[in-house]
Short mmCIF file of C-alpha atoms in Angstrom, two decimals:
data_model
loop_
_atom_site.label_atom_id
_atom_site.label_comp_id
_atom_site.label_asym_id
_atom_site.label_seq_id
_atom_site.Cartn_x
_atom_site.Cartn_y
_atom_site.Cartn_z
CA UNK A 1 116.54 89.69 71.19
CA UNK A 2 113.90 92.08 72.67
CA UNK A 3 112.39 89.42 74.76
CA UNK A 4 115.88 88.23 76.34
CA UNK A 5 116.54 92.24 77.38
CA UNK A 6 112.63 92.14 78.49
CA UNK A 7 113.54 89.48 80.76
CA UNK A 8 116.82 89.64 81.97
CA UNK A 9 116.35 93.35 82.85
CA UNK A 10 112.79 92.27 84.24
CA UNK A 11 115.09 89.76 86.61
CA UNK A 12 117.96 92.10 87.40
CA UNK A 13 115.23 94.47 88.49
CA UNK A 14 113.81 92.30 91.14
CA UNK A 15 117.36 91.52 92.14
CA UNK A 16 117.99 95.25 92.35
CA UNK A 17 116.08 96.78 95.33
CA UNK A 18 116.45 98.90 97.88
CA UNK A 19 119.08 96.23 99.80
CA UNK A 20 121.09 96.47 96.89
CA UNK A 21 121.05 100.18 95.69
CA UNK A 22 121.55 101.28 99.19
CA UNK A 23 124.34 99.24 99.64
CA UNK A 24 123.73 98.03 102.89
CA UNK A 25 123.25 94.78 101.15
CA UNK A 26 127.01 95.23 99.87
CA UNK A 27 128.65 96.32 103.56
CA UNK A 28 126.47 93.76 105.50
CA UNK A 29 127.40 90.47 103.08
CA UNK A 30 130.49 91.54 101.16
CA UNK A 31 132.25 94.43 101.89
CA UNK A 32 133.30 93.45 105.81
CA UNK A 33 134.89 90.90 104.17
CA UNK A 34 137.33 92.84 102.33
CA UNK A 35 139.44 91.67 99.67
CA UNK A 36 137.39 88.04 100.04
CA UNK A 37 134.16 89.87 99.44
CA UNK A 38 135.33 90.20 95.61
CA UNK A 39 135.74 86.35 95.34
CA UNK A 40 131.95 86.32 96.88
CA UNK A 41 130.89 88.33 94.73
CA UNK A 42 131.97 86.25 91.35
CA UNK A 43 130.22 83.40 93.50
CA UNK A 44 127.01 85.22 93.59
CA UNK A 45 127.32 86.20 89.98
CA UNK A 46 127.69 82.54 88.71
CA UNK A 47 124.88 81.44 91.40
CA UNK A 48 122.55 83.85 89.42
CA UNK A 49 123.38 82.53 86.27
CA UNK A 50 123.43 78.97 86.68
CA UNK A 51 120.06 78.99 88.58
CA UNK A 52 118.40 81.44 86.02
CA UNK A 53 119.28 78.76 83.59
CA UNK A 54 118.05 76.12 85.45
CA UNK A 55 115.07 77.50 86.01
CA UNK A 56 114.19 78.99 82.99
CA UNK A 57 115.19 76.02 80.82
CA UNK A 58 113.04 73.48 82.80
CA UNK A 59 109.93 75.95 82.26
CA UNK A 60 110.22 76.34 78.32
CA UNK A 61 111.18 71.92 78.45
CA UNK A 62 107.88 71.27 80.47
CA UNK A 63 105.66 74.73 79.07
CA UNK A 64 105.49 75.57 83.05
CA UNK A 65 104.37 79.02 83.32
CA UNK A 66 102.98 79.23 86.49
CA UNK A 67 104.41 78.74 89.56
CA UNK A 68 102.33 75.57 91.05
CA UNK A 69 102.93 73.84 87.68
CA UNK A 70 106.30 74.58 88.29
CA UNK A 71 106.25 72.73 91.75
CA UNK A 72 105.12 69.73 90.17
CA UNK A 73 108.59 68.71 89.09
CA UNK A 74 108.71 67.19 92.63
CA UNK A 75 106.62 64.04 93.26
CA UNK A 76 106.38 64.76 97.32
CA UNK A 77 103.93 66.46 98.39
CA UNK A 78 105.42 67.66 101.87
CA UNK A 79 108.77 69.52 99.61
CA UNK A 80 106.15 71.34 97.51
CA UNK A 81 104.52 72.85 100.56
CA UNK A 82 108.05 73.79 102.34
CA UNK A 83 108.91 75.07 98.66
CA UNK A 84 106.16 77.23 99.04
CA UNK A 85 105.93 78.47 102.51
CA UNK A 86 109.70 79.43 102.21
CA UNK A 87 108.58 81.38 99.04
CA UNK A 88 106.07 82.97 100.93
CA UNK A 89 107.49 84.06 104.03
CA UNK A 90 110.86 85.56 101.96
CA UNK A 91 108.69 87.33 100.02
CA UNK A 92 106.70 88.67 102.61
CA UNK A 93 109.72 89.29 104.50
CA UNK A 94 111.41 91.67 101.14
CA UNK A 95 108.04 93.41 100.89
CA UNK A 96 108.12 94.36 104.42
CA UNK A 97 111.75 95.57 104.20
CA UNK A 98 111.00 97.51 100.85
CA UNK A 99 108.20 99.13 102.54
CA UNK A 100 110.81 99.95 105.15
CA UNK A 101 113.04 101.49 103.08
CA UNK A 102 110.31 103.51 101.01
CA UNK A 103 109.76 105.23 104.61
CA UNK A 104 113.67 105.37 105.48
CA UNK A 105 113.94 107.34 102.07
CA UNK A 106 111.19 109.76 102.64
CA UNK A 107 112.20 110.34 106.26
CA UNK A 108 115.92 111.38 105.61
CA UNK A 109 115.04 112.98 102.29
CA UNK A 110 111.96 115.08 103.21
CA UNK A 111 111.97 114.83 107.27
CA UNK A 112 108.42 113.16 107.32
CA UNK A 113 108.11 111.50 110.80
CA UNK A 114 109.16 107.38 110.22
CA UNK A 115 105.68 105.92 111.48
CA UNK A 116 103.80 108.35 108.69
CA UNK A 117 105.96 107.77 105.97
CA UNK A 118 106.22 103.98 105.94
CA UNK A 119 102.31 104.28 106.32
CA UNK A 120 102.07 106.44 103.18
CA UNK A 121 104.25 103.90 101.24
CA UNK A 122 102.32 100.61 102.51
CA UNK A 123 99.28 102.28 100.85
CA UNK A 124 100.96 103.25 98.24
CA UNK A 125 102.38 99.18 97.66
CA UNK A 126 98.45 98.49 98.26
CA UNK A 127 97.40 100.43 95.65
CA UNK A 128 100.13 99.41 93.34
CA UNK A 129 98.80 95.38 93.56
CA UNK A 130 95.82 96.02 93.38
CA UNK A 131 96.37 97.68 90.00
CA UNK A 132 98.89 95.10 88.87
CA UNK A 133 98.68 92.93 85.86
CA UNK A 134 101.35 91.25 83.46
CA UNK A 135 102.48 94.40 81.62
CA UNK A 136 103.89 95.58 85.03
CA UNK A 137 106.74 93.15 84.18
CA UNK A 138 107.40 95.29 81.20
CA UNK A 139 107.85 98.32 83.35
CA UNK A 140 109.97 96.13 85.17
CA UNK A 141 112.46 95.89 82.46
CA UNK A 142 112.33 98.97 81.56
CA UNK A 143 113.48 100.36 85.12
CA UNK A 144 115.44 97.59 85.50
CA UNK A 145 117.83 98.69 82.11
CA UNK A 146 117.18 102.50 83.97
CA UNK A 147 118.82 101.43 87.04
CA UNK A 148 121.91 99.38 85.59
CA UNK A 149 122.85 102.38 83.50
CA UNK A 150 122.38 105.05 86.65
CA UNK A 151 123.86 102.93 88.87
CA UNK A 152 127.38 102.35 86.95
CA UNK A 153 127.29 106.28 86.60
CA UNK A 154 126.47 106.74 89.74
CA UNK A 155 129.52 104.76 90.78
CA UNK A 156 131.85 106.09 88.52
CA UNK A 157 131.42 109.68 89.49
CA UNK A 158 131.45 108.42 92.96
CA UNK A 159 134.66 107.11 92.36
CA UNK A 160 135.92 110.25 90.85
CA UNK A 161 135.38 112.19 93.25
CA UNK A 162 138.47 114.06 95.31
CA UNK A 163 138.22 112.29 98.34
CA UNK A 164 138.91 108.78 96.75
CA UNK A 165 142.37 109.79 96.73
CA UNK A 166 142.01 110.52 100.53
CA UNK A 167 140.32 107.28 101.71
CA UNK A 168 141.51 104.85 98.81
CA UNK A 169 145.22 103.83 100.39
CA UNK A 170 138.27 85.38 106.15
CA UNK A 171 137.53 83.76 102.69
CA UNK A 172 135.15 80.60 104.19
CA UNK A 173 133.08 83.02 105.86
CA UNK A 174 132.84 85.47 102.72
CA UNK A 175 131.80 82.63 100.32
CA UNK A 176 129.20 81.17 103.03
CA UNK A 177 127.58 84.87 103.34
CA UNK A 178 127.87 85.17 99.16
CA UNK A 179 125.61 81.56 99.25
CA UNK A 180 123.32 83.23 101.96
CA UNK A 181 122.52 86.63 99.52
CA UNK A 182 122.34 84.27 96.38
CA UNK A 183 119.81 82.02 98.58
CA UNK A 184 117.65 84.92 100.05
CA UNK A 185 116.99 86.58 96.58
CA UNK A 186 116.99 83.04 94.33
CA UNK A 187 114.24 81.96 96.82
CA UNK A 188 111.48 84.83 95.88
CA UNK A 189 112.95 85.11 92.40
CA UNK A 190 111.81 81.64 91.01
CA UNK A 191 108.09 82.37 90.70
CA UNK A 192 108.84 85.70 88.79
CA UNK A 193 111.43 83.66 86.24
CA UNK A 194 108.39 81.07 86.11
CA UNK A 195 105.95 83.76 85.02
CA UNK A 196 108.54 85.39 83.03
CA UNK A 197 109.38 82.13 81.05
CA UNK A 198 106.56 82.19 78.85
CA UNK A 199 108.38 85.42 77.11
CA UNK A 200 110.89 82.61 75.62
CA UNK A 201 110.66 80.34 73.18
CA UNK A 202 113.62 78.70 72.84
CA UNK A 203 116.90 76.88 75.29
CA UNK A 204 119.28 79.45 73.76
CA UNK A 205 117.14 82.83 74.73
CA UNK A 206 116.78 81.05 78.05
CA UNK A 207 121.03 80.60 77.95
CA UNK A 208 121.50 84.59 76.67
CA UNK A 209 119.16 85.70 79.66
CA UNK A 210 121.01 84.00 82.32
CA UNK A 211 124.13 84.71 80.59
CA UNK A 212 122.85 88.64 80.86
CA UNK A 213 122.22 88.44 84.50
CA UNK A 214 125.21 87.26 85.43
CA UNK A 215 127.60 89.61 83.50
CA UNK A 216 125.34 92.30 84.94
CA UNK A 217 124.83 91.54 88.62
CA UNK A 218 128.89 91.44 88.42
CA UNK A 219 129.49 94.56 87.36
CA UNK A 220 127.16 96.47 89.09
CA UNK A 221 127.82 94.30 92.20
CA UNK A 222 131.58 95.02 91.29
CA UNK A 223 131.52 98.46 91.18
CA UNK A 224 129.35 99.48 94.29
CA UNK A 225 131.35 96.87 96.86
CA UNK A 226 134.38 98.85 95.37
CA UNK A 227 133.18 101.79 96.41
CA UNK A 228 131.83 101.53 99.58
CA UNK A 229 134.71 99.52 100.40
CA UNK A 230 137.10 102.80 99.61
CA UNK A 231 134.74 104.48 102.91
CA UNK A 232 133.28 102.06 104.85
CA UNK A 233 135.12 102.74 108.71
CA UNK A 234 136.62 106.26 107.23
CA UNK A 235 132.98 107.95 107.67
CA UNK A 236 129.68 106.90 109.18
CA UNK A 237 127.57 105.70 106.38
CA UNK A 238 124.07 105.53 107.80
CA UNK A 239 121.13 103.23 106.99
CA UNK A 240 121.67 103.91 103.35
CA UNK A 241 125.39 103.85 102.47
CA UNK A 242 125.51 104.88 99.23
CA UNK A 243 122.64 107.65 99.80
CA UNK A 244 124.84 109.13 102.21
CA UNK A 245 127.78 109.29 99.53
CA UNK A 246 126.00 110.51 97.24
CA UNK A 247 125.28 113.85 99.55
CA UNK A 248 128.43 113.76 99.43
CA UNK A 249 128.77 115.25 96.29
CA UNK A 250 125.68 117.75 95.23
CA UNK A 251 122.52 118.41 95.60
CA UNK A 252 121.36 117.28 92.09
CA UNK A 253 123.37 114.49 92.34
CA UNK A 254 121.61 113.42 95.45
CA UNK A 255 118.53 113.63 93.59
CA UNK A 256 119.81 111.41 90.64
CA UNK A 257 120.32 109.03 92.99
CA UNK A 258 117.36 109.49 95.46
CA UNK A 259 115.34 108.85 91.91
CA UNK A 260 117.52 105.62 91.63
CA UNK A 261 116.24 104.41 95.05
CA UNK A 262 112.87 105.48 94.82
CA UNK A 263 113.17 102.86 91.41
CA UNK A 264 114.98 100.32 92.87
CA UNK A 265 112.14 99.83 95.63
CA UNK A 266 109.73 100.27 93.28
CA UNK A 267 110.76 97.28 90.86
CA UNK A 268 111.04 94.87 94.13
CA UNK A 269 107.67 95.92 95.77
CA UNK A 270 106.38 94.77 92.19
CA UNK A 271 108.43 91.61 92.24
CA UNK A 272 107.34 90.46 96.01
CA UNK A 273 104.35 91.85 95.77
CA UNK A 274 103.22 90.39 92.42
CA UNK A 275 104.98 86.69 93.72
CA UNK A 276 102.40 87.16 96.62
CA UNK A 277 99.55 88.00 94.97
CA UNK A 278 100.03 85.25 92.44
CA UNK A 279 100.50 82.33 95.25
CA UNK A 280 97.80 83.51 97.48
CA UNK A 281 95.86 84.38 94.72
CA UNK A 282 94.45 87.59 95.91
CA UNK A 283 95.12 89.18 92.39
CA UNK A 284 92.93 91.90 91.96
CA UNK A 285 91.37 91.63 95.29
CA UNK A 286 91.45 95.01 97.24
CA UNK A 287 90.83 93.37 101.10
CA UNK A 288 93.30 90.40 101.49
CA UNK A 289 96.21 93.01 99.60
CA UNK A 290 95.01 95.85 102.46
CA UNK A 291 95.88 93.23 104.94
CA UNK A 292 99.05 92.05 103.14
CA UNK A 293 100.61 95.27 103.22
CA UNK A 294 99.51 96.28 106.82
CA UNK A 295 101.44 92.91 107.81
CA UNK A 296 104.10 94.52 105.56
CA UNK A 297 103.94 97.65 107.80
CA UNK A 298 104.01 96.19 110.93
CA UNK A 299 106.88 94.23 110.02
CA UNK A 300 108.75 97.18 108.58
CA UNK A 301 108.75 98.70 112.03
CA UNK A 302 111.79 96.70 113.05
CA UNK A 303 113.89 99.20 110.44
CA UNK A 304 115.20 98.51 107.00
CA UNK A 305 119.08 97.20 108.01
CA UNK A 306 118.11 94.87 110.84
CA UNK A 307 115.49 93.44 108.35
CA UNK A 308 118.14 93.12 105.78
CA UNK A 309 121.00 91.82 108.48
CA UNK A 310 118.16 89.02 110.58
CA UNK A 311 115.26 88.30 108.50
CA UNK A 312 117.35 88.27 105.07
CA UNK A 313 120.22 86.27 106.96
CA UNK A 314 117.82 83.54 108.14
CA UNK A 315 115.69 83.53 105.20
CA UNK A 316 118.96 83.14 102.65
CA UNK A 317 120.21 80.07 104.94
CA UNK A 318 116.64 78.49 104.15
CA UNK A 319 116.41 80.07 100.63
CA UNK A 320 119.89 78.22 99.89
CA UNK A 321 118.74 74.60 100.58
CA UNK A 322 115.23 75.56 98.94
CA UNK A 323 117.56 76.67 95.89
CA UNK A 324 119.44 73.45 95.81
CA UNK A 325 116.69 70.98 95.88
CA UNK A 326 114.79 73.15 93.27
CA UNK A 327 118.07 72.74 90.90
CA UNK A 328 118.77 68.96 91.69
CA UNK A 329 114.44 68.79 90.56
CA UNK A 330 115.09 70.93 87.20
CA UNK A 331 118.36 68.50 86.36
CA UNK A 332 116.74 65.65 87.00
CA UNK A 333 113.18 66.48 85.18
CA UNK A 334 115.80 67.99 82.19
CA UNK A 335 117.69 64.58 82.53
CA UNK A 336 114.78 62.65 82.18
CA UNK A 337 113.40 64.63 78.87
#
């Protein structure tokens, strides 16, 4: 039981960063939507779960536990290459917006000019690799069941709050952008549920984690397009929605959720980050990391929501088909056993 929460928080961590805890993941690919955004939302849910699965099952069936291993469920060597380099740039691509959003956070909360912020959190994200190791997946988990549970509260005091009873009075295109988010964060999740699969022993812990994911990402999905739906065109809601509601109610509970944030970025900086180190295999190696996160910072400089609205957008369209193929390999290795 302890090593299904360990890694189904561990995954719902990586799934939760700054994108989704901001919300700006939630306006951008559900909540323009409107009512059809809650139908992409179960889709995204049951995409989690069934890849998860997928995944996860085909790594305890063939004891893969690292990524390349992994790969070698297809026989061509051209797919495992695109595989990768998808992998790659996505990754790179959410460590560069996370590094983003670190700066967004500690410009609008402290006033520290963009350019020096972002700088102090790209060495900060340096520092952080180079350090890494496998019990960071453990603090993973354990943020990970932080954020869930500050999240939903953060939501349902949101929700209580007077002026919900002021502002509270397309379906192909909101399933195609629920199959874009599931592709864009399924793509950089598969080498952490690869790493994470040799926690499992068994087909039915691999079942209860997915299983865990899914009922999770709903309701925490659920509950934060529900309430940025209730303002979104009633008030500006800035680069960070759901920052900007939560000023909305006190100080200290701007803080709560400044802390949730702060976490949230956190847990996906060590997701990417580690997925990066691992495939490049600069583990441990202070120089190449350096240079990964100055990329990171350069790229950050085109600002957190058009990374999350152009980068994410085009990577999720690639990180779909990527996601496909790698399920059609899994079923057909599975089928095979």
């Amino acid at each position: 039981m302890i090593s299904i929460l360990i890694v189904s928080y561990s995954i719902i961590a990586a799934i939760i960063g700054a994108g989704f805890a901001s919300g700006q993941e939630m306006l951008l690919y559900f909540v323009c939507f409107k009512k059809y955004g809650a139908i992409g939302i179960i889709v995204t849910a049951a995409a989690f779960t069934f890849f998860v699965y997928t995944v996860l099952n085909t790594c305890l069936k063939r004891s893969y536990h690292e990524y390349d291993m992994f790969l070698s469920i297809f026989t061509h060597t051209a797919i495992k290459r695109i595989i990768k380099i998808v992998t790659l740039v996505f990754s790179f691509a959410v460590y560069g917006a996370m590094i983003s959003a670190a700066g967004e956070m500690l410009y609008d909360t402290f006033a520290i000019p963009r350019a020096a912020s972002t700088l102090i959190c790209a060495c900060f994200a340096t520092i952080l690799l180079y350090i890494c190791n496998n019990r960071i997946f453990t603090l993973n988990a354990v943020l990970g069941i932080v954020l869930v549970i500050l999240i939903i509260f953060s939501a349902l005091y949101m929700l209580s709050y007077r002026e919900y009873h002021t502002f509270s009075p397309q379906l192909p295109l909101s399933l195609s952008s629920a199959l874009i988010y599931s592709g864009y964060n399924l793509v950089s999740l598969t080498p952490v549920l690869v790493i994470l699969s040799k926690k499992l022993k068994t087909q039915s812990q691999a079942a209860g984690v997915a299983l865990c994911v899914g009922i999770v990402s709903l309701v925490i999905m659920s509950m934060i397009f529900y309430l940025i739906s209730i303002y979104w065109g009633k008030i500006p809601l800035g680069e960070i929605p759901m920052l900007t509601l939560a000023r909305r109610q006190n100080s200290a509970f701007s803080a709560i959720y400044t802390f949730v944030l702060g976490s949230a970025i956190l847990t996906t900086l060590i997701s990417s980050g580690g997925s990066l180190c691992d495939s490049l295999r600069i583990k441990g190696k202070l120089i190449p990391i350096s240079l990964l996160s100055a990329g990171g910072y350069l790229l950050s400089s085109f600002g957190f929501s058009r990374l999350i609205d152009t980068a994410y957008r085009f990577c999720g369209i690639a990180g779909l088909l990527i996601c496909i193929i790698i399920s059609i390999g899994c079923l057909c290795q599975n089928k095979c056993s």
